PDB file of C-alpha atoms in Angstrom:
ATOM      1  CA  MET A 763     -50.259 -83.051 -96.903  1.00 59.00           C
ATOM      2  CA  ALA A 764     -50.162 -80.339 -94.345  1.00 92.00           C
ATOM      3  CA  ILE A 765     -47.682 -78.196 -92.479  1.00 97.00           C
ATOM      4  CA  GLU A 766     -46.100 -79.526 -89.318  1.00 97.00           C
ATOM      5  CA  VAL A 767     -45.935 -77.039 -86.470  1.00 98.00           C
ATOM      6  CA  ARG A 768     -43.622 -77.778 -83.545  1.00 97.00           C
ATOM      7  CA  ILE A 769     -45.000 -76.468 -80.284  1.00 96.00           C
ATOM      8  CA  PRO A 770     -42.813 -75.368 -77.342  1.00 95.00           C
ATOM      9  CA  THR A 771     -43.476 -76.678 -73.830  1.00 91.00           C
ATOM     10  CA  ILE A 772     -45.055 -73.429 -72.685  1.00 91.00           C
ATOM     11  CA  LEU A 773     -47.777 -73.615 -75.377  1.00 95.00           C
ATOM     12  CA  ARG A 774     -48.562 -77.318 -75.109  1.00 95.00           C
ATOM     13  CA  SER A 775     -51.446 -76.589 -72.757  1.00 94.00           C
ATOM     14  CA  HIS A 776     -53.231 -75.449 -75.940  1.00 96.00           C
ATOM     15  CA  THR A 777     -52.463 -78.626 -77.869  1.00 97.00           C
ATOM     16  CA  GLY A 778     -53.349 -81.222 -75.253  1.00 96.00           C
ATOM     17  CA  GLY A 779     -49.653 -81.751 -74.607  1.00 95.00           C
ATOM     18  CA  ALA A 780     -48.765 -82.459 -78.255  1.00 96.00           C
ATOM     19  CA  LYS A 781     -45.210 -81.492 -79.271  1.00 94.00           C
ATOM     20  CA  ALA A 782     -46.172 -81.172 -82.939  1.00 96.00           C
ATOM     21  CA  VAL A 783     -49.467 -80.558 -84.686  1.00 98.00           C
ATOM     22  CA  GLN A 784     -50.619 -80.168 -88.275  1.00 97.00           C
ATOM     23  CA  ALA A 785     -52.146 -77.038 -89.737  1.00 97.00           C
ATOM     24  CA  SER A 786     -52.668 -75.447 -93.114  1.00 97.00           C
ATOM     25  CA  GLY A 787     -52.429 -72.016 -94.655  1.00 97.00           C
ATOM     26  CA  ASP A 788     -50.644 -70.089 -97.377  1.00 97.00           C
ATOM     27  CA  THR A 789     -49.041 -67.505 -95.116  1.00 98.00           C
ATOM     28  CA  LEU A 790     -47.909 -67.679 -91.522  1.00 98.00           C
ATOM     29  CA  ALA A 791     -50.911 -65.504 -90.598  1.00 98.00           C
ATOM     30  CA  THR A 792     -53.484 -67.872 -92.117  1.00 97.00           C
ATOM     31  CA  LEU A 793     -51.602 -70.846 -90.686  1.00 98.00           C
ATOM     32  CA  ILE A 794     -51.880 -69.348 -87.195  1.00 98.00           C
ATOM     33  CA  ASP A 795     -55.608 -68.703 -87.765  1.00 97.00           C
ATOM     34  CA  ASP A 796     -56.036 -72.364 -88.676  1.00 97.00           C
ATOM     35  CA  LEU A 797     -53.972 -73.399 -85.679  1.00 97.00           C
ATOM     36  CA  ASP A 798     -56.161 -71.267 -83.421  1.00 98.00           C
ATOM     37  CA  SER A 799     -59.347 -72.811 -84.825  1.00 97.00           C
ATOM     38  CA  GLN A 800     -58.033 -76.217 -83.720  1.00 97.00           C
ATOM     39  CA  HIS A 801     -56.260 -75.127 -80.536  1.00 97.00           C
ATOM     40  CA  SER A 802     -58.197 -72.263 -79.080  1.00 95.00           C
ATOM     41  CA  GLY A 803     -56.197 -69.435 -77.564  1.00 96.00           C
ATOM     42  CA  ILE A 804     -52.879 -70.206 -79.180  1.00 97.00           C
ATOM     43  CA  LYS A 805     -53.057 -67.208 -81.526  1.00 97.00           C
ATOM     44  CA  GLY A 806     -53.143 -64.807 -78.579  1.00 96.00           C
ATOM     45  CA  ARG A 807     -49.862 -66.285 -77.376  1.00 96.00           C
ATOM     46  CA  LEU A 808     -48.196 -65.649 -80.749  1.00 97.00           C
ATOM     47  CA  VAL A 809     -49.743 -62.477 -82.136  1.00 97.00           C
ATOM     48  CA  THR A 810     -50.333 -59.143 -80.376  1.00 96.00           C
ATOM     49  CA  ASP A 811     -53.661 -57.285 -80.352  1.00 95.00           C
ATOM     50  CA  GLU A 812     -52.086 -55.003 -82.964  1.00 96.00           C
ATOM     51  CA  GLY A 813     -51.546 -57.972 -85.239  1.00 95.00           C
ATOM     52  CA  ALA A 814     -47.772 -58.394 -85.022  1.00 96.00           C
ATOM     53  CA  LEU A 815     -45.766 -61.355 -83.785  1.00 96.00           C
ATOM     54  CA  HIS A 816     -45.007 -61.213 -80.078  1.00 95.00           C
ATOM     55  CA  ARG A 817     -41.466 -60.201 -79.225  1.00 92.00           C
ATOM     56  CA  PHE A 818     -41.344 -63.138 -76.800  1.00 91.00           C
ATOM     57  CA  VAL A 819     -41.603 -65.871 -79.409  1.00 95.00           C
ATOM     58  CA  ASN A 820     -39.427 -66.882 -82.308  1.00 97.00           C
ATOM     59  CA  VAL A 821     -41.081 -68.526 -85.290  1.00 98.00           C
ATOM     60  CA  TYR A 822     -39.110 -70.376 -87.949  1.00 98.00           C
ATOM     61  CA  VAL A 823     -40.270 -71.643 -91.323  1.00 98.00           C
ATOM     62  CA  ASN A 824     -37.874 -74.359 -92.473  1.00 96.00           C
ATOM     63  CA  ASP A 825     -35.208 -73.075 -90.072  1.00 95.00           C
ATOM     64  CA  GLU A 826     -35.502 -69.451 -91.218  1.00 97.00           C
ATOM     65  CA  ASP A 827     -36.477 -66.912 -88.562  1.00 97.00           C
ATOM     66  CA  VAL A 828     -39.605 -65.259 -90.008  1.00 98.00           C
ATOM     67  CA  ARG A 829     -38.464 -61.853 -88.737  1.00 95.00           C
ATOM     68  CA  PHE A 830     -36.192 -61.886 -91.762  1.00 95.00           C
ATOM     69  CA  THR A 831     -38.669 -63.334 -94.262  1.00 96.00           C
ATOM     70  CA  GLY A 832     -41.736 -61.116 -93.892  1.00 96.00           C
ATOM     71  CA  ALA A 833     -43.006 -62.035 -90.428  1.00 97.00           C
ATOM     72  CA  LEU A 834     -46.709 -62.980 -90.571  1.00 97.00           C
ATOM     73  CA  ASP A 835     -46.719 -62.489 -94.361  1.00 97.00           C
ATOM     74  CA  THR A 836     -44.126 -65.247 -94.809  1.00 98.00           C
ATOM     75  CA  ALA A 837     -45.399 -67.721 -97.400  1.00 97.00           C
ATOM     76  CA  VAL A 838     -45.886 -71.334 -96.320  1.00 98.00           C
ATOM     77  CA  LYS A 839     -46.856 -74.403 -98.264  1.00 97.00           C
ATOM     78  CA  ASP A 840     -47.647 -78.055 -97.707  1.00 96.00           C
ATOM     79  CA  GLY A 841     -44.607 -79.954 -96.555  1.00 95.00           C
ATOM     80  CA  ASP A 842     -43.048 -76.964 -94.802  1.00 97.00           C
ATOM     81  CA  SER A 843     -42.041 -77.238 -91.193  1.00 96.00           C
ATOM     82  CA  VAL A 844     -42.794 -74.470 -88.714  1.00 98.00           C
ATOM     83  CA  THR A 845     -41.057 -74.267 -85.332  1.00 98.00           C
ATOM     84  CA  ILE A 846     -42.173 -72.026 -82.488  1.00 98.00           C
ATOM     85  CA  LEU A 847     -39.733 -71.332 -79.634  1.00 97.00           C
ATOM     86  CA  PRO A 848     -39.835 -68.964 -76.703  1.00 95.00           C
ATOM     87  CA  ALA A 849     -37.172 -66.287 -77.063  1.00 96.00           C
ATOM     88  CA  VAL A 850     -34.561 -66.620 -74.352  1.00 97.00           C
ATOM     89  CA  ALA A 851     -33.926 -63.037 -73.378  1.00 97.00           C
ATOM     90  CA  GLY A 852     -34.191 -60.555 -70.579  1.00 97.00           C
ATOM     91  CA  GLY A 853     -32.500 -57.645 -68.921  1.00 94.00           C
TER      92      GLY A 853
ATOM     93  CA  MET B1266     -34.496 -76.313 -54.943  1.00 96.00           C
ATOM     94  CA  LEU B1267     -31.657 -76.191 -57.442  1.00 98.00           C
ATOM     95  CA  THR B1268     -28.980 -78.849 -57.048  1.00 97.00           C
ATOM     96  CA  ILE B1269     -25.924 -78.209 -59.190  1.00 97.00           C
ATOM     97  CA  ASP B1270     -22.432 -79.650 -59.224  1.00 97.00           C
ATOM     98  CA  ARG B1271     -19.405 -77.525 -58.421  1.00 97.00           C
ATOM     99  CA  PRO B1272     -17.792 -77.579 -61.896  1.00 97.00           C
ATOM    100  CA  THR B1273     -21.025 -76.357 -63.514  1.00 98.00           C
ATOM    101  CA  TYR B1274     -21.485 -73.689 -60.849  1.00 98.00           C
ATOM    102  CA  ASP B1275     -17.909 -72.536 -61.388  1.00 98.00           C
ATOM    103  CA  ALA B1276     -18.343 -72.517 -65.174  1.00 98.00           C
ATOM    104  CA  ILE B1277     -21.400 -70.248 -64.930  1.00 98.00           C
ATOM    105  CA  VAL B1278     -19.573 -67.854 -62.611  1.00 98.00           C
ATOM    106  CA  ALA B1279     -16.480 -67.846 -64.856  1.00 98.00           C
ATOM    107  CA  HIS B1280     -18.621 -67.075 -67.920  1.00 98.00           C
ATOM    108  CA  ALA B1281     -20.319 -64.204 -66.096  1.00 98.00           C
ATOM    109  CA  ARG B1282     -16.960 -62.775 -64.987  1.00 98.00           C
ATOM    110  CA  ARG B1283     -15.487 -63.152 -68.467  1.00 98.00           C
ATOM    111  CA  ASP B1284     -18.272 -61.260 -70.223  1.00 98.00           C
ATOM    112  CA  HIS B1285     -18.530 -58.529 -67.592  1.00 97.00           C
ATOM    113  CA  PRO B1286     -19.544 -55.673 -68.043  1.00 97.00           C
ATOM    114  CA  ASP B1287     -21.853 -57.220 -70.662  1.00 98.00           C
ATOM    115  CA  GLU B1288     -24.433 -59.728 -69.538  1.00 98.00           C
ATOM    116  CA  ALA B1289     -23.542 -63.384 -70.039  1.00 98.00           C
ATOM    117  CA  CYS B1290     -26.149 -66.068 -70.719  1.00 98.00           C
ATOM    118  CA  GLY B1291     -26.499 -69.772 -71.299  1.00 98.00           C
ATOM    119  CA  VAL B1292     -28.205 -73.022 -70.489  1.00 98.00           C
ATOM    120  CA  VAL B1293     -27.446 -76.145 -68.519  1.00 98.00           C
ATOM    121  CA  ALA B1294     -29.321 -78.962 -70.199  1.00 98.00           C
ATOM    122  CA  GLY B1295     -30.435 -82.135 -68.476  1.00 98.00           C
ATOM    123  CA  PRO B1296     -32.412 -85.290 -69.254  1.00 97.00           C
ATOM    124  CA  VAL B1297     -36.140 -84.607 -69.767  1.00 95.00           C
ATOM    125  CA  GLY B1298     -38.015 -84.875 -66.475  1.00 93.00           C
ATOM    126  CA  ALA B1299     -34.896 -85.485 -64.378  1.00 95.00           C
ATOM    127  CA  ASP B1300     -34.491 -81.931 -63.024  1.00 95.00           C
ATOM    128  CA  ARG B1301     -30.739 -82.458 -63.254  1.00 96.00           C
ATOM    129  CA  PRO B1302     -28.498 -79.827 -64.894  1.00 97.00           C
ATOM    130  CA  VAL B1303     -25.589 -81.710 -66.465  1.00 97.00           C
ATOM    131  CA  ARG B1304     -24.542 -80.243 -69.807  1.00 98.00           C
ATOM    132  CA  PHE B1305     -23.161 -76.697 -69.602  1.00 98.00           C
ATOM    133  CA  ILE B1306     -23.854 -74.703 -72.776  1.00 98.00           C
ATOM    134  CA  PRO B1307     -22.613 -71.093 -72.739  1.00 98.00           C
ATOM    135  CA  MET B1308     -24.451 -68.975 -75.325  1.00 98.00           C
ATOM    136  CA  LEU B1309     -23.509 -65.748 -77.048  1.00 98.00           C
ATOM    137  CA  ASN B1310     -25.397 -62.711 -75.879  1.00 98.00           C
ATOM    138  CA  ALA B1311     -26.576 -61.443 -79.274  1.00 97.00           C
ATOM    139  CA  ALA B1312     -27.458 -58.116 -77.637  1.00 97.00           C
ATOM    140  CA  ARG B1313     -23.876 -57.653 -76.326  1.00 97.00           C
ATOM    141  CA  SER B1314     -25.228 -55.310 -73.729  1.00 98.00           C
ATOM    142  CA  PRO B1315     -24.697 -54.551 -70.041  1.00 98.00           C
ATOM    143  CA  THR B1316     -28.479 -54.328 -69.562  1.00 97.00           C
ATOM    144  CA  PHE B1317     -30.002 -56.906 -71.914  1.00 97.00           C
ATOM    145  CA  TYR B1318     -29.347 -60.414 -73.111  1.00 98.00           C
ATOM    146  CA  GLU B1319     -30.809 -62.469 -75.901  1.00 97.00           C
ATOM    147  CA  PHE B1320     -29.866 -65.784 -77.468  1.00 98.00           C
ATOM    148  CA  ASP B1321     -29.264 -65.348 -81.176  1.00 97.00           C
ATOM    149  CA  SER B1322     -32.288 -66.775 -82.982  1.00 96.00           C
ATOM    150  CA  THR B1323     -30.264 -69.201 -85.125  1.00 96.00           C
ATOM    151  CA  ASP B1324     -28.339 -70.405 -82.064  1.00 98.00           C
ATOM    152  CA  LEU B1325     -31.633 -70.809 -80.214  1.00 98.00           C
ATOM    153  CA  LEU B1326     -33.082 -73.044 -82.921  1.00 97.00           C
ATOM    154  CA  ARG B1327     -29.896 -75.127 -83.057  1.00 97.00           C
ATOM    155  CA  LEU B1328     -29.853 -75.464 -79.263  1.00 98.00           C
ATOM    156  CA  TYR B1329     -33.449 -76.681 -79.040  1.00 96.00           C
ATOM    157  CA  ARG B1330     -32.958 -79.084 -81.961  1.00 95.00           C
ATOM    158  CA  GLU B1331     -29.921 -80.542 -80.252  1.00 97.00           C
ATOM    159  CA  MET B1332     -31.665 -80.866 -76.881  1.00 97.00           C
ATOM    160  CA  ASP B1333     -34.630 -82.485 -78.609  1.00 93.00           C
ATOM    161  CA  ASP B1334     -32.360 -85.022 -80.329  1.00 94.00           C
ATOM    162  CA  ARG B1335     -30.710 -85.866 -77.010  1.00 97.00           C
ATOM    163  CA  ASP B1336     -33.956 -85.998 -74.998  1.00 96.00           C
ATOM    164  CA  GLU B1337     -32.843 -83.029 -72.967  1.00 97.00           C
ATOM    165  CA  GLU B1338     -34.530 -79.918 -71.679  1.00 96.00           C
ATOM    166  CA  PRO B1339     -33.152 -76.646 -70.323  1.00 97.00           C
ATOM    167  CA  ALA B1340     -32.789 -77.501 -66.622  1.00 98.00           C
ATOM    168  CA  VAL B1341     -31.096 -74.159 -65.941  1.00 98.00           C
ATOM    169  CA  ILE B1342     -31.294 -70.914 -67.909  1.00 98.00           C
ATOM    170  CA  TYR B1343     -28.725 -68.494 -66.543  1.00 98.00           C
ATOM    171  CA  HIS B1344     -27.721 -64.918 -67.146  1.00 98.00           C
ATOM    172  CA  SER B1345     -25.788 -62.251 -65.315  1.00 98.00           C
ATOM    173  CA  HIS B1346     -26.604 -58.815 -64.028  1.00 98.00           C
ATOM    174  CA  THR B1347     -23.519 -56.685 -64.078  1.00 98.00           C
ATOM    175  CA  ALA B1348     -24.568 -53.633 -62.050  1.00 97.00           C
ATOM    176  CA  THR B1349     -27.602 -54.750 -60.092  1.00 97.00           C
ATOM    177  CA  GLU B1350     -28.605 -57.555 -57.744  1.00 97.00           C
ATOM    178  CA  ALA B1351     -29.119 -61.147 -58.848  1.00 98.00           C
ATOM    179  CA  TYR B1352     -32.895 -60.884 -58.966  1.00 98.00           C
ATOM    180  CA  PRO B1353     -35.127 -61.183 -62.073  1.00 98.00           C
ATOM    181  CA  SER B1354     -35.874 -57.829 -63.688  1.00 97.00           C
ATOM    182  CA  ARG B1355     -39.276 -56.964 -65.080  1.00 96.00           C
ATOM    183  CA  THR B1356     -37.947 -57.819 -68.541  1.00 96.00           C
ATOM    184  CA  ASP B1357     -36.672 -61.186 -67.303  1.00 97.00           C
ATOM    185  CA  ILE B1358     -40.123 -61.994 -65.970  1.00 97.00           C
ATOM    186  CA  ALA B1359     -41.881 -60.853 -69.160  1.00 95.00           C
ATOM    187  CA  TYR B1360     -39.671 -63.074 -71.307  1.00 95.00           C
ATOM    188  CA  ALA B1361     -39.494 -66.154 -69.083  1.00 96.00           C
ATOM    189  CA  GLY B1362     -40.822 -68.904 -71.337  1.00 94.00           C
ATOM    190  CA  GLU B1363     -39.698 -72.073 -69.559  1.00 95.00           C
ATOM    191  CA  PRO B1364     -41.764 -72.565 -66.407  1.00 92.00           C
ATOM    192  CA  GLY B1365     -39.963 -75.879 -65.785  1.00 94.00           C
ATOM    193  CA  ALA B1366     -36.494 -74.332 -65.750  1.00 97.00           C
ATOM    194  CA  HIS B1367     -34.440 -72.943 -62.897  1.00 98.00           C
ATOM    195  CA  TYR B1368     -33.674 -69.325 -63.772  1.00 98.00           C
ATOM    196  CA  VAL B1369     -30.223 -68.653 -62.361  1.00 98.00           C
ATOM    197  CA  LEU B1370     -29.138 -65.058 -61.876  1.00 98.00           C
ATOM    198  CA  VAL B1371     -25.527 -64.175 -61.202  1.00 98.00           C
ATOM    199  CA  SER B1372     -24.453 -60.688 -60.237  1.00 98.00           C
ATOM    200  CA  THR B1373     -20.949 -59.563 -61.048  1.00 98.00           C
ATOM    201  CA  ARG B1374     -21.397 -56.051 -59.642  1.00 97.00           C
ATOM    202  CA  ASP B1375     -18.854 -56.823 -56.930  1.00 97.00           C
ATOM    203  CA  PRO B1376     -15.405 -57.769 -58.270  1.00 93.00           C
ATOM    204  CA  VAL B1377     -14.831 -60.257 -55.436  1.00 94.00           C
ATOM    205  CA  ASP B1378     -18.116 -61.510 -54.043  1.00 96.00           C
ATOM    206  CA  ILE B1379     -20.424 -63.266 -56.454  1.00 96.00           C
ATOM    207  CA  GLU B1380     -24.186 -63.462 -56.026  1.00 98.00           C
ATOM    208  CA  PHE B1381     -25.650 -66.704 -57.382  1.00 98.00           C
ATOM    209  CA  ARG B1382     -29.401 -67.154 -56.930  1.00 98.00           C
ATOM    210  CA  SER B1383     -32.061 -69.355 -58.483  1.00 98.00           C
ATOM    211  CA  PHE B1384     -35.718 -68.717 -59.231  1.00 98.00           C
ATOM    212  CA  ARG B1385     -38.782 -70.280 -60.766  1.00 98.00           C
ATOM    213  CA  ILE B1386     -40.630 -67.889 -63.034  1.00 97.00           C
ATOM    214  CA  SER B1387     -44.107 -68.956 -64.061  1.00 93.00           C
ATOM    215  CA  ASP B1388     -47.027 -66.818 -65.267  1.00 90.00           C
ATOM    216  CA  GLY B1389     -45.302 -63.673 -64.054  1.00 93.00           C
ATOM    217  CA  ALA B1390     -44.705 -65.033 -60.546  1.00 97.00           C
ATOM    218  CA  VAL B1391     -41.144 -65.233 -59.198  1.00 98.00           C
ATOM    219  CA  THR B1392     -40.257 -67.752 -56.498  1.00 98.00           C
ATOM    220  CA  GLU B1393     -36.736 -67.901 -55.140  1.00 98.00           C
ATOM    221  CA  GLU B1394     -35.407 -71.330 -54.243  1.00 98.00           C
ATOM    222  CA  PRO B1395     -32.362 -72.565 -52.329  1.00 98.00           C
ATOM    223  CA  VAL B1396     -29.221 -73.522 -54.259  1.00 98.00           C
ATOM    224  CA  THR B1397     -27.229 -76.585 -53.233  1.00 98.00           C
ATOM    225  CA  VAL B1398     -23.791 -76.981 -54.767  1.00 97.00           C
ATOM    226  CA  ILE B1399     -22.490 -80.542 -54.799  1.00 96.00           C
ATOM    227  CA  ASP B1400     -18.757 -80.842 -54.378  1.00 93.00           C
ATOM    228  CA  THR B1401     -17.521 -83.751 -56.429  1.00 76.00           C
ATOM    229  CA  ALA B1402     -15.109 -86.216 -54.911  1.00 62.00           C
ATOM    230  CA  GLY B1403     -11.427 -85.420 -55.064  1.00 51.00           C
TER     231      GLY B1403
END
């Protein structure tokens, strides 16, 4: 068992075009580290140099926006589903 | 080039006028790979602001789920500027996350004349494109 991560179009260049990939971890942070070890460069698109989630992406664990569940500290476990979407916003 | 039918064009303009002076935003979905905007989906501007727009995060997830289920993609992502020209702002460019979409900007700064322009935004580069409105029969 692993955690399914759904990848938005704009990040599929990191996953060889795959719409969904598998990764493992016990928090969103360790999951993203694992994701980056398989799909180099993807972490930089999700996490800032200061170690916070980019404002430009929304990440959901089982349909819950992680901004409300502890951001990168959000717990994840096998069988969970993670969805990454680009925020649609502007000025 | 963006090709869009008259009813969809009119619906985007009407949404922008209705939400003025706040920015209005939404999507026109189309079949994956077809480059054809067919399904008009007005979204709430969660920021409710004259200078910023953002899809609510729950609405965003629901929208993408639904498009995924229907084999659609966002053919057009539109929003309005209510006091400035219909050209992508620096914030628009920073946030643009759909290089395959037509980014439509509508300006409602003039109460009579509407500005309706379309752009591609990819890797920070903005390219304006012509807009063709198809008048449907009848």
